Amino acid sequence: MKPKHVKKLLISEIESTAKSMCSYVISKETDFTRNRKLPFLTIIKSIIGMESKSLTNELIDIFPNVESLPSASAFVQQRQKIKAEAFKAIFNGFTNKLMSEDGNDMVTLAVDGSDIQIPINYDDKSSYHPGSNGQKPYNLLHLNALYDLNKHIYADALIQGKRNLNEHLALQQMVDKSNIDCALIIADRGYESYNSMAHIQEKGWFFLIRIRDGICGIKAGFELPEEPEYDVSIELNLTRKQTNETKKLFKDRNHYRALPATTPFDYLPSKSRKSDPTRFYKLNFRLVRFEISDGIYESVVTNLDSLKYPPSKLKELYAERWGIESSFRDLKYTIGMLNFHSKKVMCIHQEIYAHLIMYNFAEMITSHVVIEKKQRKYTYKANFSVAAHVCRQFFQGKTTSPNLETIIARNTIPIRTGRHRERNLTVKVFRGFLYRVA
């Protein structure tokens, strides 16, 4: 897909949202009704094109003409009139257009979440943590995302406050509202639940979820082979009623199971009378355990066909899930989702969706730039850090499409496969407005 075409898709989506501006402003009667220096469309484009500088420096870059340069205060007042749903709508529309281009028979999606440190806001109860044992208070948001592992773009995203975190619910909502015909969801441990599996099954999709091996995992209670590796097909009938008849059925642990009333499951009534007939929900899947290295085994649950997807193929598919982990790193450190230009949660939501838009914009352009192959030790790919910067300039009209592709093609880095490094987890803190790079 050519850069001009990608930019045209994004601009058309922004302009389409601007035409229905009344749906995305705080006050329909007064907001953006007068002719001002900072109209709705300008604010939207400016926020999408922002980097990690201070707000004043960002405005100087966006408005090179001194006469048209607005003050930071004026910009803040105007952006506060726009709901974050405007950026969500642009993200959804732009992403749907990208996903519809050159579609595959089955889209491979990885699901995961990542915490985002934001400025301290005592009033936002959904994200505020008071701290304990001498720890300072802090606020965290959680980004739930579906990531297309083939196109390398975010297919959907949902933001939650860390205090109200529910990754299962986020996954189910993203699956239910998706307009993708056929997809495979690849998920890490923590996403296994009968409710999520049922939502994916009802959608006509497929799932591949890594599960725990212990007695607390979803495989607990099943009669499984004693061998270290196995591939067992399960046809599970779930019900909430526990009568004398159903209790006899529960002895067949690989085919019947009772769900407590406290366990969320949207396809069975949470309560029923004794006179109501017993309702079952059938869930078909495979429990597969395979060796990933010497003496180390992993278990997955999937509803993929056993003939087309034997354990060796499942292992390869699950390894692709790491793409979403790499994307979070680029989204935060390359695109700049760690640094915001406001302390208000609504404005931070605006910028999160704006960064997701810019990530998809840059990734879609970069992935279609031809990298010349030479006689080298490694295969090379585009340096996404350089590519993201020049794509942002292209969006702002500061460079042309030929220059864009030339710069991306010249700046490459080697792909070194098979490298393993210890993950050093450190606490990420919010970087104050006065301590941004120039």
Coordinates of C-alpha atoms in Angstrom, one line a residue:
M1 CA 0.0 0.0 0.0
K2 CA 1.5 3.3 -1.1
P3 CA 2.2 6.0 1.5
K4 CA -0.1 8.5 -0.4
H5 CA -3.0 6.0 -0.2
V6 CA -2.5 5.3 3.5
K7 CA -2.4 9.0 4.2
K8 CA -5.5 9.5 2.1
L9 CA -7.4 6.9 4.1
L10 CA -6.5 8.5 7.4
I11 CA -7.3 12.1 6.3
S12 CA -10.6 11.0 4.9
E13 CA -11.5 9.3 8.2
I14 CA -10.5 12.5 10.1
E15 CA -12.6 14.6 7.8
S16 CA -15.5 12.2 8.1
T17 CA -15.4 12.5 11.9
A18 CA -15.2 16.3 11.7
K19 CA -18.4 16.4 9.6
S20 CA -20.2 14.6 12.5
M21 CA -18.5 16.9 15.0
C22 CA -21.7 17.4 17.1
S23 CA -21.5 13.7 18.2
Y24 CA -18.0 14.2 19.7
V25 CA -18.0 17.5 21.5
I26 CA -18.9 18.2 25.1
S27 CA -21.5 20.9 24.4
K28 CA -23.3 20.7 21.1
E29 CA -24.8 24.2 21.4
T30 CA -21.6 26.1 22.0
D31 CA -18.4 24.2 21.2
F32 CA -16.7 25.0 17.9
T33 CA -19.7 27.0 16.7
R34 CA -17.7 30.2 16.1
N35 CA -14.8 30.7 13.6
R36 CA -11.7 30.3 15.7
K37 CA -7.9 29.9 15.1
L38 CA -8.1 26.3 16.3
P39 CA -11.1 24.5 14.8
F40 CA -12.1 20.9 15.4
L41 CA -10.2 19.5 12.5
T42 CA -7.0 21.3 13.4
I43 CA -7.1 20.1 16.9
I44 CA -7.6 16.5 15.8
K45 CA -4.7 16.6 13.3
S46 CA -2.4 18.3 15.8
I47 CA -2.9 15.7 18.6
I48 CA -2.5 12.8 16.2
G49 CA 0.8 14.3 15.0
M50 CA 2.3 15.1 18.4
E51 CA 5.6 13.6 19.7
S52 CA 7.0 13.7 23.2
K53 CA 8.0 17.3 23.5
S54 CA 6.5 19.9 25.7
L55 CA 3.2 21.3 24.5
T56 CA 4.7 24.7 23.5
N57 CA 7.4 23.1 21.4
E58 CA 4.9 20.8 19.8
L59 CA 2.8 23.8 18.8
I60 CA 5.9 25.6 17.4
D61 CA 6.5 22.6 15.1
I62 CA 2.9 22.3 14.1
F63 CA 2.4 26.0 13.4
P64 CA 5.6 27.3 11.8
N65 CA 4.0 30.6 11.0
V66 CA 4.3 32.9 14.1
E67 CA 1.1 34.8 13.3
S68 CA -0.9 31.6 13.4
L69 CA 0.9 30.1 16.5
P70 CA -1.7 29.6 19.3
S71 CA -0.8 29.7 23.0
A72 CA -0.6 26.5 24.9
S73 CA -3.6 27.7 27.0
A74 CA -5.7 28.3 24.0
F75 CA -4.9 24.8 22.6
V76 CA -5.7 23.1 26.0
Q77 CA -9.1 24.9 26.2
Q78 CA -10.1 23.8 22.7
R79 CA -9.0 20.2 23.1
Q80 CA -11.0 19.9 26.3
K81 CA -14.2 20.4 24.2
I82 CA -13.6 17.2 22.3
K83 CA -14.5 13.7 23.6
A84 CA -12.0 10.9 23.5
E85 CA -14.6 9.0 21.4
A86 CA -13.7 11.2 18.4
F87 CA -10.2 9.7 18.3
K88 CA -11.6 6.2 19.0
A89 CA -13.9 6.6 16.0
I90 CA -11.0 7.7 13.8
F91 CA -9.0 4.8 15.0
N92 CA -11.8 2.3 14.3
G93 CA -12.6 3.7 10.9
F94 CA -9.0 3.9 9.8
T95 CA -8.1 0.4 11.1
N96 CA -11.1 -1.2 9.4
K97 CA -10.0 0.3 6.1
L98 CA -6.5 -1.0 6.6
M99 CA -7.8 -4.5 7.6
S100 CA -10.0 -4.7 4.6
E101 CA -7.1 -4.2 2.2
D102 CA -5.6 -7.5 0.9
G103 CA -7.6 -9.6 3.4
N104 CA -6.6 -13.1 4.3
D105 CA -8.9 -16.1 4.8
M106 CA -8.2 -16.1 8.5
V107 CA -6.8 -13.1 10.4
T108 CA -4.3 -14.0 13.2
L109 CA -4.8 -11.7 16.2
A110 CA -2.9 -11.6 19.5
V111 CA -4.6 -10.2 22.6
D112 CA -2.7 -8.7 25.5
G113 CA -2.7 -5.7 27.8
S114 CA -0.1 -3.2 29.0
D115 CA -0.2 -0.7 31.9
I116 CA 0.3 3.0 31.3
Q117 CA 1.6 5.4 34.0
I118 CA -0.3 8.7 34.0
P119 CA 0.0 11.8 36.2
I120 CA -1.4 11.5 39.7
N121 CA -5.1 12.3 39.7
Y122 CA -6.8 11.8 43.1
D123 CA -10.3 12.2 41.6
D124 CA -10.1 9.4 39.1
K125 CA -11.1 6.5 41.3
S126 CA -10.8 3.9 38.5
S127 CA -7.0 4.4 38.1
Y128 CA -5.8 5.9 41.4
H129 CA -3.7 3.7 43.8
P130 CA -3.0 5.3 47.2
G131 CA 0.2 3.2 47.6
S132 CA 1.2 1.1 50.5
N133 CA 4.3 0.4 52.7
G134 CA 5.6 3.9 52.1
Q135 CA 5.0 3.8 48.4
K136 CA 3.9 7.0 46.7
P137 CA 0.4 7.2 45.2
Y138 CA 0.1 6.7 41.5
N139 CA -2.4 6.3 38.7
L140 CA -2.4 3.5 36.1
L141 CA -4.5 2.9 33.0
H142 CA -4.6 -0.5 31.3
L143 CA -4.6 -0.8 27.5
N144 CA -6.3 -4.0 26.2
A145 CA -5.4 -4.6 22.5
L146 CA -6.0 -6.9 19.6
Y147 CA -3.0 -7.0 17.3
D148 CA -2.9 -8.3 13.8
L149 CA 0.2 -10.4 13.6
N150 CA 0.3 -10.4 9.8
K151 CA -0.3 -6.7 9.0
H152 CA 1.5 -5.6 12.3
I153 CA -1.2 -3.1 13.2
Y154 CA -3.6 -2.8 16.1
A155 CA -7.1 -4.2 15.1
D156 CA -8.9 -2.9 18.2
A157 CA -8.1 -1.4 21.6
L158 CA -10.0 -0.7 24.9
I159 CA -8.8 1.4 27.8
Q160 CA -9.6 0.5 31.4
G161 CA -8.7 2.0 34.7
K162 CA -6.3 -0.3 36.6
R163 CA -8.7 -0.5 39.6
N164 CA -11.5 -1.6 37.3
L165 CA -9.3 -4.0 35.3
N166 CA -11.1 -6.9 33.6
E167 CA -9.1 -8.4 30.7
H168 CA -11.7 -11.1 30.1
L169 CA -14.5 -8.6 29.7
A170 CA -12.3 -6.4 27.4
L171 CA -11.5 -9.4 25.2
Q172 CA -15.2 -10.4 25.0
Q173 CA -16.3 -6.9 24.1
M174 CA -13.6 -6.6 21.4
V175 CA -14.6 -10.0 19.9
D176 CA -18.3 -9.3 19.9
K177 CA -18.1 -5.9 18.1
S178 CA -15.5 -6.9 15.5
N179 CA -16.6 -7.1 11.9
I180 CA -13.9 -9.6 10.9
D181 CA -15.4 -12.7 9.4
C182 CA -12.8 -15.3 10.5
A183 CA -9.9 -14.9 13.0
L184 CA -7.7 -16.8 15.3
I185 CA -7.1 -15.3 18.8
I186 CA -3.8 -16.1 20.4
A187 CA -3.5 -15.4 24.1
D188 CA -1.2 -15.8 27.0
R189 CA -1.9 -17.3 30.4
G190 CA -4.6 -15.4 32.3
Y191 CA -7.0 -15.2 29.4
E192 CA -8.3 -18.7 29.7
S193 CA -12.0 -18.8 30.7
Y194 CA -15.0 -20.7 29.5
N195 CA -16.8 -17.5 28.9
S196 CA -14.2 -16.0 26.6
M197 CA -13.8 -19.3 24.8
A198 CA -17.6 -19.4 24.3
H199 CA -17.7 -15.8 22.9
I200 CA -15.0 -16.7 20.4
Q201 CA -16.8 -19.9 19.5
E202 CA -20.1 -18.1 19.0
K203 CA -18.3 -15.6 16.7
G204 CA -17.2 -18.4 14.5
W205 CA -13.6 -17.7 15.3
F206 CA -10.8 -19.9 16.7
F207 CA -8.7 -19.6 19.8
L208 CA -5.2 -20.7 20.9
I209 CA -4.7 -19.9 24.6
R210 CA -1.7 -20.9 26.8
I211 CA -3.0 -22.3 30.1
R212 CA -1.5 -23.1 33.5
D213 CA -0.3 -26.6 34.3
G214 CA -1.2 -26.7 38.0
I215 CA -4.3 -27.6 39.8
C216 CA -5.6 -24.0 39.6
G217 CA -5.7 -23.9 35.8
I218 CA -8.6 -24.6 33.4
K219 CA -7.3 -28.2 32.8
A220 CA -7.8 -29.1 36.5
G221 CA -10.4 -31.9 36.9
F222 CA -10.0 -33.4 33.4
E223 CA -8.9 -37.0 33.0
L224 CA -5.7 -36.6 31.0
P225 CA -2.9 -39.0 29.9
E226 CA 0.0 -39.4 32.2
E227 CA 2.5 -38.9 29.4
P228 CA 4.3 -35.5 29.3
E229 CA 2.9 -34.8 25.8
Y230 CA -0.7 -35.3 24.7
D231 CA -3.4 -34.0 22.4
V232 CA -6.9 -34.6 23.9
S233 CA -10.2 -33.6 22.3
I234 CA -12.8 -32.4 24.8
E235 CA -16.5 -32.0 24.2
L236 CA -17.6 -30.2 27.4
N237 CA -21.2 -29.6 28.3
L238 CA -21.5 -26.8 30.8
T239 CA -24.5 -26.2 33.1
R240 CA -25.4 -24.3 36.2
K241 CA -28.1 -26.7 37.5
Q242 CA -27.0 -29.2 40.1
T243 CA -29.7 -31.8 40.4
N244 CA -29.4 -35.5 41.2
E245 CA -29.5 -36.3 37.4
T246 CA -26.7 -33.7 36.6
K247 CA -24.6 -34.8 39.5
K248 CA -24.4 -38.3 37.9
L249 CA -23.3 -36.7 34.7
F250 CA -20.6 -34.8 36.4
K251 CA -18.8 -38.0 37.1
D252 CA -17.8 -38.0 33.4
R253 CA -15.4 -35.1 33.9
N254 CA -14.3 -34.8 30.3
H255 CA -17.9 -34.2 29.1
Y256 CA -19.9 -32.5 31.9
R257 CA -19.1 -29.7 34.3
A258 CA -21.0 -27.5 36.7
L259 CA -20.5 -23.7 36.6
P260 CA -21.0 -21.9 39.9
A261 CA -23.5 -18.9 39.9
T262 CA -20.6 -16.6 40.7
T263 CA -18.6 -17.6 37.6
P264 CA -19.5 -15.3 34.7
F265 CA -20.9 -17.1 31.7
D266 CA -23.1 -15.2 29.2
Y267 CA -24.7 -18.2 27.5
L268 CA -26.4 -19.8 30.5
P269 CA -28.9 -18.2 32.9
S270 CA -27.3 -17.2 36.2
K271 CA -30.4 -18.4 38.1
S272 CA -33.1 -20.9 37.5
R273 CA -36.0 -22.5 39.2
K274 CA -36.2 -26.2 40.1
S275 CA -39.0 -26.6 37.5
D276 CA -36.9 -25.1 34.7
P277 CA -35.4 -27.6 32.3
T278 CA -31.6 -28.2 32.6
R279 CA -29.8 -26.2 30.0
F280 CA -26.3 -27.2 28.6
Y281 CA -23.8 -25.2 26.6
K282 CA -21.5 -27.3 24.5
L283 CA -17.9 -26.2 24.2
N284 CA -15.5 -28.1 21.9
F285 CA -11.8 -27.7 22.2
R286 CA -8.4 -29.6 22.5
L287 CA -6.1 -29.8 25.5
V288 CA -2.6 -30.0 24.1
R289 CA 0.7 -30.3 25.9
F290 CA 4.1 -30.2 24.1
E291 CA 7.8 -29.7 24.8
I292 CA 9.2 -26.3 24.1
S293 CA 12.8 -27.1 25.2
D294 CA 14.6 -29.8 27.1
G295 CA 12.3 -30.9 30.0
I296 CA 10.1 -27.8 29.7
Y297 CA 6.5 -28.2 28.7
E298 CA 3.6 -25.9 28.0
S299 CA -0.1 -26.5 27.7
V300 CA -2.6 -24.8 25.4
V301 CA -6.3 -25.0 24.7
T302 CA -7.5 -24.5 21.2
N303 CA -10.5 -25.3 18.9
L304 CA -8.3 -25.5 15.8
D305 CA -8.6 -28.6 13.6
S306 CA -6.2 -31.4 14.8
L307 CA -5.3 -32.5 11.3
K308 CA -4.4 -29.0 10.0
Y309 CA -2.8 -27.9 13.2
P310 CA -0.9 -30.6 15.0
P311 CA 1.1 -29.8 18.2
S312 CA 4.2 -28.8 16.2
K313 CA 2.1 -26.2 14.2
L314 CA 0.5 -24.9 17.4
K315 CA 3.9 -24.3 18.9
E316 CA 4.9 -22.2 15.9
L317 CA 1.6 -20.3 16.0
Y318 CA 1.9 -19.5 19.6
A319 CA 5.5 -18.2 19.2
E320 CA 4.1 -15.5 16.8
R321 CA 2.3 -14.0 19.8
W322 CA 5.5 -12.2 20.8
G323 CA 4.7 -9.7 18.1
I324 CA 2.3 -7.9 20.3
E325 CA 4.9 -7.6 23.1
S326 CA 7.3 -5.9 20.6
S327 CA 4.5 -3.6 19.4
F328 CA 3.9 -2.4 23.0
R329 CA 7.6 -1.4 23.2
D330 CA 7.4 0.5 19.9
L331 CA 4.1 2.1 20.9
K332 CA 5.5 3.4 24.2
Y333 CA 9.1 4.3 23.4
T334 CA 9.1 5.0 19.7
I335 CA 5.6 6.5 19.1
G336 CA 5.7 8.2 22.6
M337 CA 2.8 6.8 24.5
L338 CA 4.7 7.3 27.8
N339 CA 4.6 11.1 27.5
F340 CA 1.3 13.0 27.5
H341 CA 0.4 16.7 27.2
S342 CA -2.3 16.8 29.9
K343 CA -3.1 15.6 33.3
K344 CA -6.8 15.1 32.6
V345 CA -7.9 11.5 32.0
M346 CA -10.1 12.4 29.0
C347 CA -7.3 14.2 27.3
I348 CA -4.9 11.2 28.0
H349 CA -7.4 8.9 26.4
Q350 CA -7.4 11.2 23.4
E351 CA -3.6 10.8 23.1
I352 CA -3.6 7.1 23.6
Y353 CA -5.9 6.6 20.6
A354 CA -3.9 9.2 18.7
H355 CA -0.7 7.2 19.3
L356 CA -2.5 4.0 18.2
I357 CA -3.5 5.8 15.0
M358 CA 0.0 7.0 14.3
Y359 CA 1.4 3.5 15.1
N360 CA -0.9 1.9 12.5
F361 CA -0.1 4.7 10.0
A362 CA 3.7 4.3 10.4
E363 CA 3.6 0.5 10.5
M364 CA 1.4 0.2 7.4
I365 CA 3.7 2.5 5.4
T366 CA 6.9 1.0 6.7
S367 CA 5.9 -2.6 6.0
H368 CA 5.4 -1.8 2.3
V369 CA 8.7 -0.1 1.7
V370 CA 11.0 -2.4 -0.3
I371 CA 14.3 -3.2 1.5
E372 CA 17.1 -4.1 -0.9
K373 CA 18.6 -7.5 -0.3
K374 CA 22.3 -7.8 -0.3
Q375 CA 24.9 -10.4 0.5
R376 CA 24.9 -10.0 4.2
K377 CA 25.1 -12.2 7.3
Y378 CA 21.6 -11.1 8.4
T379 CA 18.3 -10.2 6.8
Y380 CA 17.6 -6.5 7.3
K381 CA 14.4 -4.6 8.1
A382 CA 13.4 -0.9 8.4
N383 CA 14.4 0.9 11.5
F384 CA 11.0 1.6 13.0
S385 CA 12.3 4.5 15.1
V386 CA 13.5 6.4 12.1
A387 CA 10.4 5.3 10.0
A388 CA 7.9 6.5 12.7
H389 CA 9.6 9.9 12.8
V390 CA 9.6 10.5 9.1
C391 CA 6.0 9.1 8.8
R392 CA 4.9 11.7 11.3
Q393 CA 6.5 14.4 9.2
F394 CA 4.8 13.0 6.1
F395 CA 1.4 13.1 7.9
Q396 CA 2.1 16.8 8.8
G397 CA 3.0 17.6 5.2
K398 CA 6.7 18.3 5.9
T399 CA 8.1 15.7 3.5
T400 CA 7.0 13.9 0.3
S401 CA 6.2 10.3 -0.5
P402 CA 9.4 9.6 -2.5
N403 CA 11.6 11.1 0.2
L404 CA 9.7 9.1 2.8
E405 CA 10.4 5.8 1.1
T406 CA 14.0 6.7 0.4
I407 CA 14.8 7.5 4.0
I408 CA 13.0 4.4 5.4
A409 CA 14.9 2.2 2.8
R410 CA 18.2 3.7 3.8
N411 CA 17.8 3.2 7.5
T412 CA 17.7 -0.5 8.3
I413 CA 18.7 -2.8 11.2
P414 CA 19.5 -6.5 11.2
I415 CA 17.0 -9.2 12.2
R416 CA 18.8 -11.4 14.8
T417 CA 16.7 -14.4 15.5
G418 CA 17.0 -16.7 18.4
R419 CA 18.4 -14.1 20.9
H420 CA 17.2 -14.4 24.5
R421 CA 17.6 -11.7 27.1
E422 CA 16.5 -11.5 30.7
R423 CA 13.6 -9.1 31.2
N424 CA 14.5 -6.5 33.8
L425 CA 11.2 -5.1 35.0
T426 CA 11.5 -1.6 36.3
V427 CA 8.9 0.9 37.6
K428 CA 7.9 3.4 35.0
V429 CA 7.1 6.9 36.3
F430 CA 5.4 9.8 34.6
R431 CA 7.8 12.4 33.1
G432 CA 6.8 15.9 34.1
F433 CA 5.9 18.6 31.6
L434 CA 9.0 20.6 32.5
Y435 CA 11.4 17.8 31.8
R436 CA 10.7 16.9 28.2
V437 CA 13.3 16.8 25.5
A438 CA 13.4 19.8 23.2

